[in-house]
PDB file of C-alpha atoms in Angstrom:
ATOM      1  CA  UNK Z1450     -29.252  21.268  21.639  1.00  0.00           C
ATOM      2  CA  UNK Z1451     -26.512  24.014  21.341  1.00  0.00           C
ATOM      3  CA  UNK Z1452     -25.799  24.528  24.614  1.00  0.00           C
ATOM      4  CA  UNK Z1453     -25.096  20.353  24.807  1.00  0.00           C
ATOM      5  CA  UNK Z1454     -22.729  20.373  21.409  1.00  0.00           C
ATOM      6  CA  UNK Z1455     -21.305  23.287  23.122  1.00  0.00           C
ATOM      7  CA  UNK Z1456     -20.293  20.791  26.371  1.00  0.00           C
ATOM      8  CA  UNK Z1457     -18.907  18.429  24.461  1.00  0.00           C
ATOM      9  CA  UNK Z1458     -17.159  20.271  21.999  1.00  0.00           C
ATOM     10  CA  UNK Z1459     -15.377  22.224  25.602  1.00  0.00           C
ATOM     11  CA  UNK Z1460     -14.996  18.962  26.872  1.00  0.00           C
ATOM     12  CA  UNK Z1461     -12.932  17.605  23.947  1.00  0.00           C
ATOM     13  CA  UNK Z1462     -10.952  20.452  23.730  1.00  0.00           C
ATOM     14  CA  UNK Z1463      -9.736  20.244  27.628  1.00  0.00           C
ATOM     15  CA  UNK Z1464      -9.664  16.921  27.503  1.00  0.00           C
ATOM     16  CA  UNK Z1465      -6.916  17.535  24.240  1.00  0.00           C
ATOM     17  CA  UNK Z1466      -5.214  20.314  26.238  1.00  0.00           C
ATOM     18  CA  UNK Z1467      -4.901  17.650  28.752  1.00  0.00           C
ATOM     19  CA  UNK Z1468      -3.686  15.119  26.788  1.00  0.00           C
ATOM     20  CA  UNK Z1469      -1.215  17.804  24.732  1.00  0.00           C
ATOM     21  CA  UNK Z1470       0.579  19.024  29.032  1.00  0.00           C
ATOM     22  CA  UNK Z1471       0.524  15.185  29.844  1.00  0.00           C
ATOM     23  CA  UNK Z1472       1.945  13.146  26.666  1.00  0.00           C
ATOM     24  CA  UNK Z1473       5.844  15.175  26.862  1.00  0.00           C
ATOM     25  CA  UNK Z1474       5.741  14.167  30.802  1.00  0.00           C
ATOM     26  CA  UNK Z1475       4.645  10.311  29.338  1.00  0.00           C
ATOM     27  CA  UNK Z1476       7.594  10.163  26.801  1.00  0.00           C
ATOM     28  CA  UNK Z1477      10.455  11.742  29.737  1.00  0.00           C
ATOM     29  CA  UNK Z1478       9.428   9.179  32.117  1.00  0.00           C
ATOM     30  CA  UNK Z1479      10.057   6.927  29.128  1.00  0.00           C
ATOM     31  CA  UNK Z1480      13.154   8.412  28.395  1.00  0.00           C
ATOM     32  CA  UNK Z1481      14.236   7.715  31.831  1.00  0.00           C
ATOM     33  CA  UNK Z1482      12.342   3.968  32.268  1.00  0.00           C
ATOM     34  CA  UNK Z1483      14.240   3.739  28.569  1.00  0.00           C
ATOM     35  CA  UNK Z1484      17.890   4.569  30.453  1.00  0.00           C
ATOM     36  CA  UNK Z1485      17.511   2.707  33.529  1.00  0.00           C
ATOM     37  CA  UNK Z1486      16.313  -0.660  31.447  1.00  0.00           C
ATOM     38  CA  UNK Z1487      19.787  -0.336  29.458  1.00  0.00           C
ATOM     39  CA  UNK Z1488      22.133   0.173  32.738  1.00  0.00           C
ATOM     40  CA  UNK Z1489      20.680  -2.678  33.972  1.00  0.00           C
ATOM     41  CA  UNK Z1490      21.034  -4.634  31.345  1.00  0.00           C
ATOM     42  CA  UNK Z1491      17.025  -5.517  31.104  1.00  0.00           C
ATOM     43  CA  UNK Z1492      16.720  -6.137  27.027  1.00  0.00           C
ATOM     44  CA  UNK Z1493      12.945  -7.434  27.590  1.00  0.00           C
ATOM     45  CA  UNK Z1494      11.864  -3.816  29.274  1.00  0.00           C
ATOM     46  CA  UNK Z1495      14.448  -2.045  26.859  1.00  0.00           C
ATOM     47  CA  UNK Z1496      12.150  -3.540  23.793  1.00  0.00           C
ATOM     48  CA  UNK Z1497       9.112  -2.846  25.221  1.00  0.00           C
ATOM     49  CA  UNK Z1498       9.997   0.650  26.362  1.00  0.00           C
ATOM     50  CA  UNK Z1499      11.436   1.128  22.692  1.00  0.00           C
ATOM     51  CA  UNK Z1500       8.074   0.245  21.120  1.00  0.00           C
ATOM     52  CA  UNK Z1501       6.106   2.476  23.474  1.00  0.00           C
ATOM     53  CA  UNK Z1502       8.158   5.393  22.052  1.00  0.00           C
ATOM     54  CA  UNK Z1503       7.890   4.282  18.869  1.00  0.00           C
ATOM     55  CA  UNK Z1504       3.746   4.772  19.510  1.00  0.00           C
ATOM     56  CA  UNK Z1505       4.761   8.247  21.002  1.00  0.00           C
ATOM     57  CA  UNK Z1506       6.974   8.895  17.464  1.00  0.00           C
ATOM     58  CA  UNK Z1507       4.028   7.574  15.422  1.00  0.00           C
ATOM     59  CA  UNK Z1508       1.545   9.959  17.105  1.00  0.00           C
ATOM     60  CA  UNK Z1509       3.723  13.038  16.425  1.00  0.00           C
ATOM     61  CA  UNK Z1510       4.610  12.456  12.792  1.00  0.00           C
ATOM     62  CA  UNK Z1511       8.217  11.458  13.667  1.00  0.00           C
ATOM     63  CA  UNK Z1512       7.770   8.065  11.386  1.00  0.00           C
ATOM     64  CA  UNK Z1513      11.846   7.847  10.558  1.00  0.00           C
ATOM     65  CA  UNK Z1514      12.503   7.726  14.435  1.00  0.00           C
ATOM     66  CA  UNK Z1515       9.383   5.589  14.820  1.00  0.00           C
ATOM     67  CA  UNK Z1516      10.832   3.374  12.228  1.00  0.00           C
ATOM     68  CA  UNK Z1517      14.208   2.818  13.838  1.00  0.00           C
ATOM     69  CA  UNK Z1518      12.837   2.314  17.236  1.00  0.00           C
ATOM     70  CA  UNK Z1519      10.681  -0.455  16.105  1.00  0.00           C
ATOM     71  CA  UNK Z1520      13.909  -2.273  14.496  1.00  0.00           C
ATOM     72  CA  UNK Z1521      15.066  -1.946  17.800  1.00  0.00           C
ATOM     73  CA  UNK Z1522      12.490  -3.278  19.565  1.00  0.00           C
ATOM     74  CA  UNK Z1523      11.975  -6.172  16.926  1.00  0.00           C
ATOM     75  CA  UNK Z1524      15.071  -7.220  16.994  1.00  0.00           C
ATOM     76  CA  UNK Z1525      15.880  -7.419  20.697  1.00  0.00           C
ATOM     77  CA  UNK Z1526      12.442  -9.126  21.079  1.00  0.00           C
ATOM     78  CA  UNK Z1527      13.453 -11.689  18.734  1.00  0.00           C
ATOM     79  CA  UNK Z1528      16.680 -12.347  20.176  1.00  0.00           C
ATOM     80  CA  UNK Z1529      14.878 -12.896  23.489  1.00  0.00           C
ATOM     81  CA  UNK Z1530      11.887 -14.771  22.010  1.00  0.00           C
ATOM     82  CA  UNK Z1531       9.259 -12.554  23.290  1.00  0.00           C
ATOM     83  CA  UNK Z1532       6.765 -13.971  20.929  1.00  0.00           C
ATOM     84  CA  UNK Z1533       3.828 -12.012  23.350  1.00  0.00           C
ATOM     85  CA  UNK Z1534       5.435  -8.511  23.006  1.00  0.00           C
ATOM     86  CA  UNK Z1535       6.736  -9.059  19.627  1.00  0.00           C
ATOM     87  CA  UNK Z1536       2.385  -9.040  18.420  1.00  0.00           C
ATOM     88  CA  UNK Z1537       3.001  -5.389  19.380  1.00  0.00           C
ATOM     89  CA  UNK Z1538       6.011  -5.173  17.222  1.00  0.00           C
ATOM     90  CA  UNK Z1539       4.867  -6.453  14.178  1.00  0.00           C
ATOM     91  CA  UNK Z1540       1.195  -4.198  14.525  1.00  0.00           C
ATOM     92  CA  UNK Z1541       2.995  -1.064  15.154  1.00  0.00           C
ATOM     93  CA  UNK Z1542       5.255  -1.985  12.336  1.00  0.00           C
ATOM     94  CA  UNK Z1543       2.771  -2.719  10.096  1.00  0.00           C
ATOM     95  CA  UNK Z1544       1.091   0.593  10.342  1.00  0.00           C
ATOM     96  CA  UNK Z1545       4.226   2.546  10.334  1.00  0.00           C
ATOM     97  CA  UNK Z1546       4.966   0.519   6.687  1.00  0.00           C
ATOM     98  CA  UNK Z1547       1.025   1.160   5.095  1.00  0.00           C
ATOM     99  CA  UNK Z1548       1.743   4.086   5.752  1.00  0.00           C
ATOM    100  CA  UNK Z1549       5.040   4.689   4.021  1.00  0.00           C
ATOM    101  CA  UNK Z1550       4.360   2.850   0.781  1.00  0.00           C
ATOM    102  CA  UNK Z1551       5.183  -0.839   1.531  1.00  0.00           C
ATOM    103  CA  UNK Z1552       1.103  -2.067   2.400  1.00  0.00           C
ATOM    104  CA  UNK Z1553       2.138  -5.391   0.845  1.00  0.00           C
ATOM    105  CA  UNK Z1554       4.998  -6.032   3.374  1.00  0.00           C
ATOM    106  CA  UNK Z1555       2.624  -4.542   6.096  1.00  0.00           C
ATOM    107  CA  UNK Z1556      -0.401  -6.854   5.219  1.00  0.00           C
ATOM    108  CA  UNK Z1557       1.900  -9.588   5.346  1.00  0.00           C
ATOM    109  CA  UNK Z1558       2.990  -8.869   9.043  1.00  0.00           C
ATOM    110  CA  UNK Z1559      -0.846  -8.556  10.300  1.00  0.00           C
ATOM    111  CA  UNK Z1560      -1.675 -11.926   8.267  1.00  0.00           C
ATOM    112  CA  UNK Z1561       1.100 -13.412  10.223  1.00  0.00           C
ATOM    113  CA  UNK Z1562      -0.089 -11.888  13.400  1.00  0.00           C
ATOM    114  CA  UNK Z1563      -3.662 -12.980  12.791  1.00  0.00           C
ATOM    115  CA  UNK Z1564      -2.471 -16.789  12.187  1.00  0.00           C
ATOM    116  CA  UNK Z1565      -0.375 -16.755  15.197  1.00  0.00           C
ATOM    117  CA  UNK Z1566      -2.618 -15.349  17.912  1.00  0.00           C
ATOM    118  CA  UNK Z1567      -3.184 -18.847  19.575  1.00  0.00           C
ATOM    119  CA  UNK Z1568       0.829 -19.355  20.028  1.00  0.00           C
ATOM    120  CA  UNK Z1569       1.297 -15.701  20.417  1.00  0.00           C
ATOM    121  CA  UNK Z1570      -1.967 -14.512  22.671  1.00  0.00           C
ATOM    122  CA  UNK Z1571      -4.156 -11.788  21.574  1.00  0.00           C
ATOM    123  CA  UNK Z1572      -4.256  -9.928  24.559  1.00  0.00           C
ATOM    124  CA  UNK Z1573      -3.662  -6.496  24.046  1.00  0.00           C
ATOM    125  CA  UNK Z1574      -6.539  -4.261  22.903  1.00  0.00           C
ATOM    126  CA  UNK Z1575      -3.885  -1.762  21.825  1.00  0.00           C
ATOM    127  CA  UNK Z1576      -2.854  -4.618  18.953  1.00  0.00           C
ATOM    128  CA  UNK Z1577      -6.178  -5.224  17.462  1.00  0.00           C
ATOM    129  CA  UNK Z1578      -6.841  -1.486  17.237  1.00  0.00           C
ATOM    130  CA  UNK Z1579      -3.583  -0.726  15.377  1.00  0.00           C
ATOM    131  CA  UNK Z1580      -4.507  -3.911  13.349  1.00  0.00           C
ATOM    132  CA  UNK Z1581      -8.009  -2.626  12.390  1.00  0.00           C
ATOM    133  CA  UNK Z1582      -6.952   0.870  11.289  1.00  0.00           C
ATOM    134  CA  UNK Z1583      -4.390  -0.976   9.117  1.00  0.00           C
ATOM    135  CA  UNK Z1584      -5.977  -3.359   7.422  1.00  0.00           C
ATOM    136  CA  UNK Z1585      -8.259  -0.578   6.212  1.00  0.00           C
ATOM    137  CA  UNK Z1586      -5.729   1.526   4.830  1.00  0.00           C
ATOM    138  CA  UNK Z1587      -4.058  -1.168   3.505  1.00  0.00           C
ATOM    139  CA  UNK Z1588      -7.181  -2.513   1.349  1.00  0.00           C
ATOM    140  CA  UNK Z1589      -7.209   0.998   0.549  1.00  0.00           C
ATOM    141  CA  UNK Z1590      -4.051   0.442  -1.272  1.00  0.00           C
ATOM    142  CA  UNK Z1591      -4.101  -2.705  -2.748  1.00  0.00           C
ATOM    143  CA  UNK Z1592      -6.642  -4.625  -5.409  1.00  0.00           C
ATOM    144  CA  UNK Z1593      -8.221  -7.588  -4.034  1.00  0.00           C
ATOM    145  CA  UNK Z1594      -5.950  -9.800  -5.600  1.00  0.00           C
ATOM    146  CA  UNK Z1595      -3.110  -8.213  -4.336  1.00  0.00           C
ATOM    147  CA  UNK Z1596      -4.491  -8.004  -0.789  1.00  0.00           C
ATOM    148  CA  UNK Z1597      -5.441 -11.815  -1.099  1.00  0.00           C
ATOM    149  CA  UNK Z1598      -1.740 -13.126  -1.912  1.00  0.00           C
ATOM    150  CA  UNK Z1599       0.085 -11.055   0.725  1.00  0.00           C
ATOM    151  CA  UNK Z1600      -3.384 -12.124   3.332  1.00  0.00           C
ATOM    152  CA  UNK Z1601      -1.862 -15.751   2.065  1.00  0.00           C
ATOM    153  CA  UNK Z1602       1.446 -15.475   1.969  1.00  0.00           C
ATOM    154  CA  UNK Z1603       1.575 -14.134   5.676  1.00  0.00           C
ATOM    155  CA  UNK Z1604      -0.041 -16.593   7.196  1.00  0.00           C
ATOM    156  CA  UNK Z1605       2.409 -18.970   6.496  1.00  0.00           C
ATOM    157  CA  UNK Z1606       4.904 -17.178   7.944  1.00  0.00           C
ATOM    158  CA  UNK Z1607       5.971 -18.760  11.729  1.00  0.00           C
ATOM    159  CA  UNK Z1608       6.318 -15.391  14.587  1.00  0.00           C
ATOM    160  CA  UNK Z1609      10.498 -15.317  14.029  1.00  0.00           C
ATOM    161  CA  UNK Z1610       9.830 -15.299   9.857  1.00  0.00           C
ATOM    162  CA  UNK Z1611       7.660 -12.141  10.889  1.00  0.00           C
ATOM    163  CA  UNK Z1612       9.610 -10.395  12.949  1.00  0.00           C
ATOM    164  CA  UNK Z1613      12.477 -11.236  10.082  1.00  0.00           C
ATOM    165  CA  UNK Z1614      10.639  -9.648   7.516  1.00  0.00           C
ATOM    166  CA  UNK Z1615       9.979  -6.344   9.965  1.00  0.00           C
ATOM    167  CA  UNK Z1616      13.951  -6.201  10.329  1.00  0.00           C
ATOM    168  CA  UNK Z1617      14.557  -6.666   6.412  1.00  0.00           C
ATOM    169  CA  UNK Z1618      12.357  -3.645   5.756  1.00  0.00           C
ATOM    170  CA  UNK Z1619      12.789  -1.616   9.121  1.00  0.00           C
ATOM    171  CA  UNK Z1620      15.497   1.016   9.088  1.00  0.00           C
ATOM    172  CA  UNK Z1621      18.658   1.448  11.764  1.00  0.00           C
ATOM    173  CA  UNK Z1622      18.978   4.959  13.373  1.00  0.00           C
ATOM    174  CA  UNK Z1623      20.173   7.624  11.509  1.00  0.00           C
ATOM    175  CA  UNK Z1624      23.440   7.668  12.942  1.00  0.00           C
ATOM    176  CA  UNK Z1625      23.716   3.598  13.056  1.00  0.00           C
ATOM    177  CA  UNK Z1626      26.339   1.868  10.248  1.00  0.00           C
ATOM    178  CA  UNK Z1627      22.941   0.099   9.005  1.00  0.00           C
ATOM    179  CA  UNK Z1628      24.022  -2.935  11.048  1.00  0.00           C
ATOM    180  CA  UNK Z1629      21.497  -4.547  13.769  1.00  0.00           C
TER     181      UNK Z1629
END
């Protein structure tokens, strides 16, 4: 059995090395993709590119630059009315927010994402994930009472009142005047 549990744990570990050499290639090339959407004046890429850094933040720890990257993305996805992306939006924002003390505002944006998915699409694998690892830390946080009233109060909330409530609570960039 050793020599097995041995395999694997060499496997993980190059697989990890891998994954460590490949993810600061990943974030240039969305650096660039990130550079070439704005010259062009492509605010549906721009968003989308935003949020996939905002995923690359997230993973690293960087949660303040994750933060204002998803305001970003939010915003310019509302202006556009990319209800489909914005599901992406609102379950990357929702984790970033359980995890920095607001799982009421966060449970709020998956309820709304949950009520929505037949206007909205539920598509993405990546947006169920995120919503399953939050939910549980959020009812980690919250009594049941608590987590019942926010489930509730989301739901009603139509895809733009969501993506309101993510810009209400989502930072600007550091250097930004605070405006949108």
């Amino acid at each position: 059995m050793r020599p097995v549990l041995a395999q694997r744990r060499d496997d993980v570990l190059r697989l990890y090395g891998e994954q460590r050499e490949v993810r600061p290639r990943a974030q240039a090339l969305l650096g660039d993709a990130l550079r070439l959407a704005r010259s062009t004046h492509n605010p549906r890429l721009e968003a989308s590119l935003l949020g996939a850094l905002a995923g690359h933040a997230f993973d690293e720890g960087r949660l303040s630059d994750a933060l204002w990257m998803l305001r970003e993305s939010v915003r310019i996805h509302l202006e556009q009315g990319d209800h489909l992306d914005s599901a992406a939006d609102l379950a990357r924002t929702a984790r970033v927010l359980a995890i920095t003390g607001h799982p009421g505002t966060a449970l709020r944006l998956l309820a709304s994402l949950s009520a929505l998915r037949q206007e909205i699409g539920g598509r993405r694998a990546l947006v169920a994930a995120i919503t399953e690892e939050t939910v549980a830390r959020v009812r980690r946080q919250l009594d049941e009472a608590a987590f019942s009233a926010e489930w509730e109060a989301g739901q009603a909330l139509t895809i733009a009142e969501a993506l309101g409530l993510a810009l209400e609570v989502l930072p600007g960039h550091p250097g930004d005047s605070g405006q949108p």
